[in-house]
Each structure stands twice: as structure tokens, then as C-alpha cells.
Coordinates of C-alpha atoms in Angstrom, one line a residue:
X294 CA -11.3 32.5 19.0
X295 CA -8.7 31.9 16.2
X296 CA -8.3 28.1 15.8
X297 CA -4.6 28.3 15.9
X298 CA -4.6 30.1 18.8
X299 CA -6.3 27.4 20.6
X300 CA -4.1 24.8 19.5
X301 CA -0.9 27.1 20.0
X302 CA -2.1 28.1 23.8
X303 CA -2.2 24.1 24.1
X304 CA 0.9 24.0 22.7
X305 CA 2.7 26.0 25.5
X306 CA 0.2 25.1 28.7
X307 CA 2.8 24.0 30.7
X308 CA 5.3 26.0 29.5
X309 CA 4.2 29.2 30.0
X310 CA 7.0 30.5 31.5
X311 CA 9.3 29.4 28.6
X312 CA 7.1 31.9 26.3
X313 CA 9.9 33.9 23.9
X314 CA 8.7 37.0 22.6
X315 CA 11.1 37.2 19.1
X316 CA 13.3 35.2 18.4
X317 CA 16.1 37.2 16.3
X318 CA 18.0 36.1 13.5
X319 CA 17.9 32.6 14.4
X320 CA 19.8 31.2 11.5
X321 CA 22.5 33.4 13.1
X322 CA 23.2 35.0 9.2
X323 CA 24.4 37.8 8.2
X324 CA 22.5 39.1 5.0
X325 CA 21.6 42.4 3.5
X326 CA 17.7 41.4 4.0
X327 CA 15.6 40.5 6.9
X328 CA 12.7 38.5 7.3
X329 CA 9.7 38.3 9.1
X330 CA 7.8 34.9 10.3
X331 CA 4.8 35.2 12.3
X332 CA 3.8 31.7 13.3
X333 CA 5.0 30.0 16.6
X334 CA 8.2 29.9 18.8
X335 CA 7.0 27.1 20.3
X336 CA 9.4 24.3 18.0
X337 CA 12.1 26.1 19.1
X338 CA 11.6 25.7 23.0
X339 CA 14.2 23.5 24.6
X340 CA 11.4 21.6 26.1
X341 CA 8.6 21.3 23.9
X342 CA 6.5 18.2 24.3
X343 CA 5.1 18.4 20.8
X344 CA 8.0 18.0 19.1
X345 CA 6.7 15.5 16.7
X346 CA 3.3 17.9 15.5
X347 CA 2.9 18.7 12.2
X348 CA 3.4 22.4 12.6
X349 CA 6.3 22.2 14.7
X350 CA 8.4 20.5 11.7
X351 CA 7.0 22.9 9.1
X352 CA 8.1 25.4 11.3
X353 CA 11.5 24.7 11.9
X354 CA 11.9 23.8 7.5
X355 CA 10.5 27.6 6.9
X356 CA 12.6 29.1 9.2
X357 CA 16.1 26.8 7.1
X358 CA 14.4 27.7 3.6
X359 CA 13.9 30.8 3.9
X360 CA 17.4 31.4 5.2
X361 CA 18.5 29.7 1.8
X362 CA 17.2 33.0 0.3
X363 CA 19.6 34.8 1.9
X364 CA 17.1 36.2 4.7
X365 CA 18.3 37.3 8.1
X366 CA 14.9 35.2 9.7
X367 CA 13.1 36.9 12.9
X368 CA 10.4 34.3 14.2
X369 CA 7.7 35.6 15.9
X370 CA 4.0 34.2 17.4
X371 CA 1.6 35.2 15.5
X372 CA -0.6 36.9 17.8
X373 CA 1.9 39.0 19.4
X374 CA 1.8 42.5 19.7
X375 CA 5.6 43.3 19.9
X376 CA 6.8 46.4 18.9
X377 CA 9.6 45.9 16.2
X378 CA 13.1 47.0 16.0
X379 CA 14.3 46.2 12.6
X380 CA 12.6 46.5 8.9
X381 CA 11.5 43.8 6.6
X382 CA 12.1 42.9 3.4
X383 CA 10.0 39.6 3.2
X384 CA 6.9 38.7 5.7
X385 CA 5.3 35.5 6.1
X386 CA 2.5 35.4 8.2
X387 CA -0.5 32.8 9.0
X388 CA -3.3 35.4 10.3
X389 CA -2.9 38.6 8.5
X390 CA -4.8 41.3 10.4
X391 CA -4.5 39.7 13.9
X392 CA -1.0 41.8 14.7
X393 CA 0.0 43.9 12.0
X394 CA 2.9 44.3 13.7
X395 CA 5.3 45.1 10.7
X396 CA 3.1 47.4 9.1
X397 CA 5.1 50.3 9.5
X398 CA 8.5 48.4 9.3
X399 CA 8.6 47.3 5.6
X400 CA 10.7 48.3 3.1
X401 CA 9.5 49.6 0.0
X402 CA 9.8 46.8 -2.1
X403 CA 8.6 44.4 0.8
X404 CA 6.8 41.0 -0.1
X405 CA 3.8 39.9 2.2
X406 CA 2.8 36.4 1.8
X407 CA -0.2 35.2 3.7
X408 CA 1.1 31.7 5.3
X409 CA -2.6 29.9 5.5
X410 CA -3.4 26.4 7.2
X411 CA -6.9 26.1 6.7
X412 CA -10.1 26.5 4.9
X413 CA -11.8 29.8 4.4
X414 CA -13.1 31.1 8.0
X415 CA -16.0 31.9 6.2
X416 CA -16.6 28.8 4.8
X417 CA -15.6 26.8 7.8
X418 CA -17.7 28.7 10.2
X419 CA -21.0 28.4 7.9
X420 CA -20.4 24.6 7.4
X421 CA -20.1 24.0 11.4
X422 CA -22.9 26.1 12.3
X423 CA -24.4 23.8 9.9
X424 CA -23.7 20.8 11.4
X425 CA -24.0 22.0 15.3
X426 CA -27.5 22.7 13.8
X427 CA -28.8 19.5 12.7
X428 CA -27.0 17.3 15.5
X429 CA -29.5 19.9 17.8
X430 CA -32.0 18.6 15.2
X431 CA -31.6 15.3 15.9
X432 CA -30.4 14.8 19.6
X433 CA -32.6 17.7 21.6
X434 CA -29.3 19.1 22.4
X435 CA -28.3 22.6 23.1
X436 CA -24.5 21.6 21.6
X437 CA -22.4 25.1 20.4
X438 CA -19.8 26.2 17.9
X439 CA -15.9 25.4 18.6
X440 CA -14.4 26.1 15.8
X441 CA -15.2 30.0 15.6
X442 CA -12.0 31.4 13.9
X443 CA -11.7 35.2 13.1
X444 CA -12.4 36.5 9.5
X445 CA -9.9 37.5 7.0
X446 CA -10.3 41.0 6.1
X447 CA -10.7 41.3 2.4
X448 CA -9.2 45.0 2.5
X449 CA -5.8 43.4 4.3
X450 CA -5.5 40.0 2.7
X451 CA -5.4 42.1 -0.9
X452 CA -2.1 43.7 0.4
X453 CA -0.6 40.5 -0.4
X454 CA 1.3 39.5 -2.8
X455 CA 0.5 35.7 -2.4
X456 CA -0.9 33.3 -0.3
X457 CA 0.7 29.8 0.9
X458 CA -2.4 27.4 1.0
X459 CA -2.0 24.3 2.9
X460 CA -4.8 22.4 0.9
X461 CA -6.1 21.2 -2.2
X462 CA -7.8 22.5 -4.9
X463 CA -11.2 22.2 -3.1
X464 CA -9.9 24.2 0.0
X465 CA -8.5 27.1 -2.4
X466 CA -11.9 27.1 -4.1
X467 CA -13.4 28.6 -0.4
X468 CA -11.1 31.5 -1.7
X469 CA -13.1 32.2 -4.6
X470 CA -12.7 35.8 -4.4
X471 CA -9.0 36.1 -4.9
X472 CA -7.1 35.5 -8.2
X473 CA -6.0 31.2 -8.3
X474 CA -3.0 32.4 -9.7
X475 CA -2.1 34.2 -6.6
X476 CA -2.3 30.8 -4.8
X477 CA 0.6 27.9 -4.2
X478 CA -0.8 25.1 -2.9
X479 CA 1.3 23.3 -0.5
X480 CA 0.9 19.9 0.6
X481 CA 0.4 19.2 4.7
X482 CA 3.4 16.5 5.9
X483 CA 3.2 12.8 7.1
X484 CA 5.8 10.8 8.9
X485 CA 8.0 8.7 6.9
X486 CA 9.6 6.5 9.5
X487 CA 6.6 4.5 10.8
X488 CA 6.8 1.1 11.2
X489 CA 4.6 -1.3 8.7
X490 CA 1.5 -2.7 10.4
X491 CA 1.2 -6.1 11.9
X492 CA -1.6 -7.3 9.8
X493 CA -2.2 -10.4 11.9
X494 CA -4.1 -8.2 14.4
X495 CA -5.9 -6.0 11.7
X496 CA -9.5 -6.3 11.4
X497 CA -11.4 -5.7 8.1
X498 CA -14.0 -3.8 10.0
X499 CA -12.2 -2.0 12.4
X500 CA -12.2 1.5 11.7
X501 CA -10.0 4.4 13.7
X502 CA -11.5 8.1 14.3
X503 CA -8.4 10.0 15.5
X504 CA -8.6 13.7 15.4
X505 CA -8.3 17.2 18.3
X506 CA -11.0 19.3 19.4
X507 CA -14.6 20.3 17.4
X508 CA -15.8 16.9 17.6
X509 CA -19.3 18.0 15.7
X510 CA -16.3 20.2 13.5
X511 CA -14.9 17.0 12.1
X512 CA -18.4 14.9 12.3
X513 CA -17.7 12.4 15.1
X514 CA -21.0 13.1 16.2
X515 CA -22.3 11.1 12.5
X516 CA -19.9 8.4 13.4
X517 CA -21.3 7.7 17.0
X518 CA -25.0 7.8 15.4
X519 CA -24.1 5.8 12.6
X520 CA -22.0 3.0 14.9
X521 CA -24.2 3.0 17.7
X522 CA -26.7 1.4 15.1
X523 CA -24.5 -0.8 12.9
X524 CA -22.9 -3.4 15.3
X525 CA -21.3 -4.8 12.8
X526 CA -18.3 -2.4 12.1
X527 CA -16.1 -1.3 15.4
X528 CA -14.7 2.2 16.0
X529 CA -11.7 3.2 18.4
X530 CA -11.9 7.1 19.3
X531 CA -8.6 8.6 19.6
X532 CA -9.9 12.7 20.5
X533 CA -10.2 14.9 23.3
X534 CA -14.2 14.2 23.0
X535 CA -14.1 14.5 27.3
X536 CA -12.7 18.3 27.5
X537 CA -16.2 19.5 25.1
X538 CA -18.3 19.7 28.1
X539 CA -22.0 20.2 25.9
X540 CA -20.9 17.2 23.7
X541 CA -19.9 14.8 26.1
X542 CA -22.9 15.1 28.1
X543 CA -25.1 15.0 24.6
X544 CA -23.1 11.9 23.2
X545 CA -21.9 10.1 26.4
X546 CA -24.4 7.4 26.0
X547 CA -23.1 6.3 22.3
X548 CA -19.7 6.4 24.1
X549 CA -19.9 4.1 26.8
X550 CA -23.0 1.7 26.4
X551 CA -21.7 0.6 22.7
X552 CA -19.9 -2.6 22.7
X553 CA -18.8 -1.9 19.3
X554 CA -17.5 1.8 20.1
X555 CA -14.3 2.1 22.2
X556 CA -13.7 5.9 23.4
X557 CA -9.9 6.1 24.3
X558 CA -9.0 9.9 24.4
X559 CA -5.8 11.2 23.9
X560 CA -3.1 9.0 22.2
X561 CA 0.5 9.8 22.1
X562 CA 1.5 9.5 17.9
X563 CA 5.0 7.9 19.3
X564 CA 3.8 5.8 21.7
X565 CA 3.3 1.8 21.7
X566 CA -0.2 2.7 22.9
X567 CA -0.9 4.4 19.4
X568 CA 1.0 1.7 17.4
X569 CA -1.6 -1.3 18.8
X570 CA -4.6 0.8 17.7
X571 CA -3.4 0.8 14.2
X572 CA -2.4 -2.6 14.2
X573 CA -5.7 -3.2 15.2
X574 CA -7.8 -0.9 12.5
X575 CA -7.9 -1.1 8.9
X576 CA -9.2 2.5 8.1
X577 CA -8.9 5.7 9.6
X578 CA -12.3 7.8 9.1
X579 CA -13.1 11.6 9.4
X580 CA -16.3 12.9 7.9
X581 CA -15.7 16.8 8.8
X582 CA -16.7 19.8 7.5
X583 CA -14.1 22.0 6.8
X584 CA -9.6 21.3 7.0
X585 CA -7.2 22.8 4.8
X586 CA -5.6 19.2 4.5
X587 CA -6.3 16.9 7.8
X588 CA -3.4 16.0 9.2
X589 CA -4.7 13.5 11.1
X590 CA -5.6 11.7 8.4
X591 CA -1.9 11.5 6.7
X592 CA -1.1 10.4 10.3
X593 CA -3.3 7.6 9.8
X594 CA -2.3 6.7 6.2
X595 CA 1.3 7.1 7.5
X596 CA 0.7 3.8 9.7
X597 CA -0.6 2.3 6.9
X598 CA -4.6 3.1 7.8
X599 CA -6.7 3.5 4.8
X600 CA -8.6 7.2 4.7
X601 CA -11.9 7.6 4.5
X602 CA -12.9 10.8 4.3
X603 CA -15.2 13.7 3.6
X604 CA -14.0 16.1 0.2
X605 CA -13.6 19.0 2.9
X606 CA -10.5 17.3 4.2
X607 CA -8.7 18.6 1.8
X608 CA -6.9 15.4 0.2
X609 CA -7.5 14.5 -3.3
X610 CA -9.2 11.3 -4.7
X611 CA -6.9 8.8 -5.7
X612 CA -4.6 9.0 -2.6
X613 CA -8.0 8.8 -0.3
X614 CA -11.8 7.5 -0.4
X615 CA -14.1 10.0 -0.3
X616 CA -17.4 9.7 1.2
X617 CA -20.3 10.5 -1.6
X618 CA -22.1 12.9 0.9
X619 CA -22.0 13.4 4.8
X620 CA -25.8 11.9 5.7
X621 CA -25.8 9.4 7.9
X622 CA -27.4 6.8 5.8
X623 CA -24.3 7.3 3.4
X624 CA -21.7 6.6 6.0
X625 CA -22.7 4.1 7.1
X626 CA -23.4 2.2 3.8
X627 CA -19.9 3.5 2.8
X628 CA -18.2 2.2 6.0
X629 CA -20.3 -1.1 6.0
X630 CA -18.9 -2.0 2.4
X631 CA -15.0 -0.9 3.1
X632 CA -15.6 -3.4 5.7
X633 CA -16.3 -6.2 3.8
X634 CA -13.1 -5.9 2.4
X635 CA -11.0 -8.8 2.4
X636 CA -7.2 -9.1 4.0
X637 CA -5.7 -9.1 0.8
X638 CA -6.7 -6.4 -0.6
X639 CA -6.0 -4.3 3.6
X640 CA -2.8 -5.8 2.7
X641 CA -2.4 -4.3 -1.0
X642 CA -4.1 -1.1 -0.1
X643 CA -2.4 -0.4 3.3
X644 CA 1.4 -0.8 1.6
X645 CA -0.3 1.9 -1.3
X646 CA -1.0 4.3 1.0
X647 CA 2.7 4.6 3.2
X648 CA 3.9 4.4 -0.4
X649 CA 1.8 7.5 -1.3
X650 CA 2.6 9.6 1.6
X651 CA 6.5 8.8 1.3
X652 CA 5.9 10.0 -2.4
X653 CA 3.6 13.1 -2.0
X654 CA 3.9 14.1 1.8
X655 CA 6.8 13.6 3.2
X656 CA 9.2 16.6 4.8
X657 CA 11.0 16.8 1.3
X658 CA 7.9 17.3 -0.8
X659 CA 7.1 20.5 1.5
X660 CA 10.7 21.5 1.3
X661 CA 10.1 21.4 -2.3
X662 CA 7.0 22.9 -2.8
X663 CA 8.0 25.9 -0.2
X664 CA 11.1 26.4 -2.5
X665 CA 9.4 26.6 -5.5
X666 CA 6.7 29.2 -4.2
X667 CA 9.2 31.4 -2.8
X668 CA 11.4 31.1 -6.2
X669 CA 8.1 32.4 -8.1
X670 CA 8.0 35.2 -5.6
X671 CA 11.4 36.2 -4.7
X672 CA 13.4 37.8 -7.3
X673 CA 16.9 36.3 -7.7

């Protein structure tokens, strides 16, 4: 199953009903040129509970920028199999090959850019199996891949003229087989307007691991191992670790008869819930396999949590730690000396980090950065 998919069908759950099939010209223009997005209607649902995602606010920018190019913009989930009315003189679309829906609706001089979130499926699916192999290893357990995503097709992803990489350089170089210069590398958003942290309640060695689903995927597994040992740092689990039936039952016991480990669940970004958890932490940590750039994580370092993370995250050194290697015996010599950190320097390193993310990943450096692909694209 395509990862988005899973996180777009949990998207819309309860909404099902509210589903919208194409959404036409939403801008409401009246240009010469039409374009095609093929991504998610869900932002633009009158009552969308996840207003506040990530991808919701990236979607809704697109949709505005490309406008500004003079663009008649149809928006359309990606895995829908429609049949279209109108042709195209600009698509944008996050899974090329799942529905080719435009492919006979193109103009002739038609640019295709391949809108992509994540790492390589290739890459990403080899690194898991990797992982759900040696937490087997070491537990007895019969766990499974969640995190199967379909390929990209060579043959199809060569149609295009240029691909929009939310990543780094080290999630571009799981593309090694296309041209770097047909890349733009576009950086994944924070949130600007979090509040600055109480740090009477922080703890030097409490540490935050705050992530969705494909909990052996982003190596919480390594954390419960290497916590369930090490009583001397704290974790708080913000994930839904409960709805991975084979995982839960394999890991239940690190979960609930750790005094050091609290396993919370869920946890509401905009809630006060979420806001006392980061007062309380100092770091926010995710050793996983494969991201484009965690967005999580800039969640984290937007409440003023400092990252600690694995290189496949997607975020570059300097604005994050990044662990030496993902063995056990590493993290937990890495986490144990973060938390021997003193106050001051939480203090100092916390205000860095909101600084960074106001400076490199807010909404107006992916405004930016979408404005300055397109321009390289789109002839003026």
C-alpha cells in the first residue's frame, strides 16, 4: 500500500461522505492555461480535522503559487481515477504511475513535474525490511512490514521534466539514477507561532519520541530496547504504537512495566496536552530508516525540542544531531551523553533551534523555494 494513501484514507475516515472528486479551477481564474494537481482535496473540506498537518498547508500554498503563474488550477486526489474534461498545460503530481489520468489530456508542450514527499520506495522498503528483520532477530517475534509503498516506474518517472524533492541532499541521493540537476530540493515546513518552552519543567534527560505509524519504520522499537535498559534517561511516546497489532503485542512489556518509559498515544499538536510534554522534554528523538524530511521532527524543534536523529531523516547537520549509526549500543551512549547536558546550554540550544526553523522552515521558505522551482521550469 502507498504510504500516502494510508495517511490520506486517515485523513478523511470520518468524512467519507465529504470525499470531492475534482475540484475545478479553484482559484476561480480565468487564464489561457490550465493546471493539473494531483495530491489531496482533503485541506479544502469545510470540516477537515487536520487542518494544522503539514501537507494540508503545503497544499493549499501550491494550489495560490501556482495560480501566480497564471494557471487555471484543477486539484485532484492522487489516486483517483476520474476521467478528465479539460487539457493540461502544467501537471504536478506526487505518485506518477498510480492514475495517469491526464495522459491523454496534455498539450503538446505540457510540463510534468513529479511532486515527491519521501525517500526512494526502493530504498525505503529495503531499509525496513532490514530493520523488521533484526528486531525478529532479537525479540523471537514474527513483526511485518508497514511501510510497503509502490515503486516508481523508471519508464514513467523519465517522462518528467523535474521532480520536487521534499528532502535533503541524502534523500535525493536514493535517486541516484536520475540526473541531480533534474531535482529541486524543497524544504518540509514547521510552525512558526509556538509558544517558547517553560524551561522550569524541562528535564535534561527527558527525551520525546513523537511520530505516526511504522513504529519498527522510524526505530522506536531501538528506543524501547535501549530505554528499557538505561533507567537513567526517560522517554514520553507520542505514536499510534496500539493500532500495529504484531508490535504491540511484541513490545508491550517495554511499554508498560518501564518506569522510565511513558506510552501516551496520540497527541493533538494544538492541544495543552501536547504543550506539557514539551515543557517537560529536552529532545525530541527518531532513529528511522528512511523520510524525505521528518516532519515530526521540525514539529519538535518548532517547540523548542532539540533533534536527535538518524541521517535518513532527511535534515542536515548543523540544524540537527545526528546519531553516528543506528545500533543500539550507539543510541544509547548518544542519548545518555545529550543528557548530561546542563540547563544552560537546553536553554541556549532550544531558543537555536525555533530560531532555525523560523529561518529555514517556515511557510515562506516553501513559498520561496516552490517559486523558484517553478520559475526554472516554467517559461515566462
Amino acid at each position: 500500500m502507498l504510504i500516502f494513501d494510508k495517511l490520506f484514507r486517515g485523513f478523511n475516515k470520518k468524512k467519507k461522505k465529504q470525499k470531492i472528486e475534482l475540484l475545478e479551477n479553484i482559484n476561480g481564474t480565468y487564464f489561457s492555461k490550465n493546471a493539473l494537481i494531483l495530491y489531496m482535496t482533503a485541506p479544502f473540506l469545510p470540516d477537515n480535522p487536520n487542518k494544522t498537518h503539514q501537507n494540508m498547508l503545503q497544499v493549499k500554498e501550491l494550489v495560490k503559487i501556482v495560480g501566480n503563474y497564471k494557471y487555471n488550477v484543477d486539484l485532484v486526489d492522487f489516486n483517483n481515477k476520474l476521467q478528465l474534461n479539460r487539457t493540461y498545460d502544467l501537471i504536478i503530481d506526487i505518485h506518477p504511475g498510480i492514475a495517469p489520468i491526464y495522459e491523454h489530456k496534455m498539450s503538446p508542450d505540457c510540463k510534468k513535474i513529479a511532486y515527491i514527499t519521501g525517500s526512494n520506495p526502493d530504498f525505503s522498503i529495503k531499509a525496513e525490511l532490514l530493520r523488521v528483520q533484526a528486531a525478529n532477530s532479537r525479540t523471537g517475534a514474527t513483526l511485518k512490514q508497514r511501510r510497503i509503498v509502490n515503486l516508481f516506474r523508471k519508464d514513467v518517472l523519465d517522462t518528467f521534466d523535474s521532480f520536487f524533492l521534499i528532502g535533503n541532499e541524502h534523500t535525493r541521493s536514493t535517486f541516484n539514477e536520475y540526473a541531480a540537476n533534474r531535482f529541486f530540493l524543497i524544504r518540509n515546513t514547521g510552525y512558526i507561532n509556538f509558544p517558547q518552552p517553560d524551561f522550569s519543567k524541562k528535564q535534561t534527560n527527558n527525551f520525546l519520541y513523537f511520530a505516526s505509524f511504522g513504529q519498527i519504520h522510524k526505530g522506536f522499537d531501538l528506543l524501547l530496547e535501549v530505554f528499557s535498559k538505561n533507567k537513567n534517561i526517560n522517554l514520553y511516546v507520542c505514536s499510534n504504537f496500539e493500532s500495529e497489532g504484531d508490535f504491540y503485542r511484541a513490545y508491550k512489556r517495554y511499554l508498560y512495566k518501564n518506569k522510565n518509559i511513558f506510552p501516551i498515544g496520540f497527541v493533538d499538536i494544538n492541544s495543552k496536552q501536547y504543550q506539557q510534554i514539551a515543557d517537560k522534554c529536552s529532545y525530541v528523538v527518531m532513529p528511522s530508516c528512511s523520510e524525505g524530511m521528518a516532519g515530526s521532527i521540525l514539529t519538535g524543534m518548532s517547540s523548542g525540542l532539540i533533534p536527535i536523529v538518524s541521517r535518513e531523516c532527511g535534515l542536515d547537520e548543523g540544524d540537527v544531531y545526528i546519531f553516528e549509526n543506528c545500533s543500539i549500543d550507539c543510541i544509547d551512549k548518544t542519548l545518555t551523553a545529550f543528557a548530561r547536558k546542563s540547563s544552560e546550554w537546553i536553554r541556549h540550544e532550544s531558543s537555536r533551534i525555533q530560531q532555525i526553523v523560523r529561518d529555514k522552515y517556515s511557510m515562506n521558505n516553501y513559498r520561496e523555494q516552490i517559486r523558484a522551482a517553478l520559475t526554472n521550469i516554467i517559461p515566462v
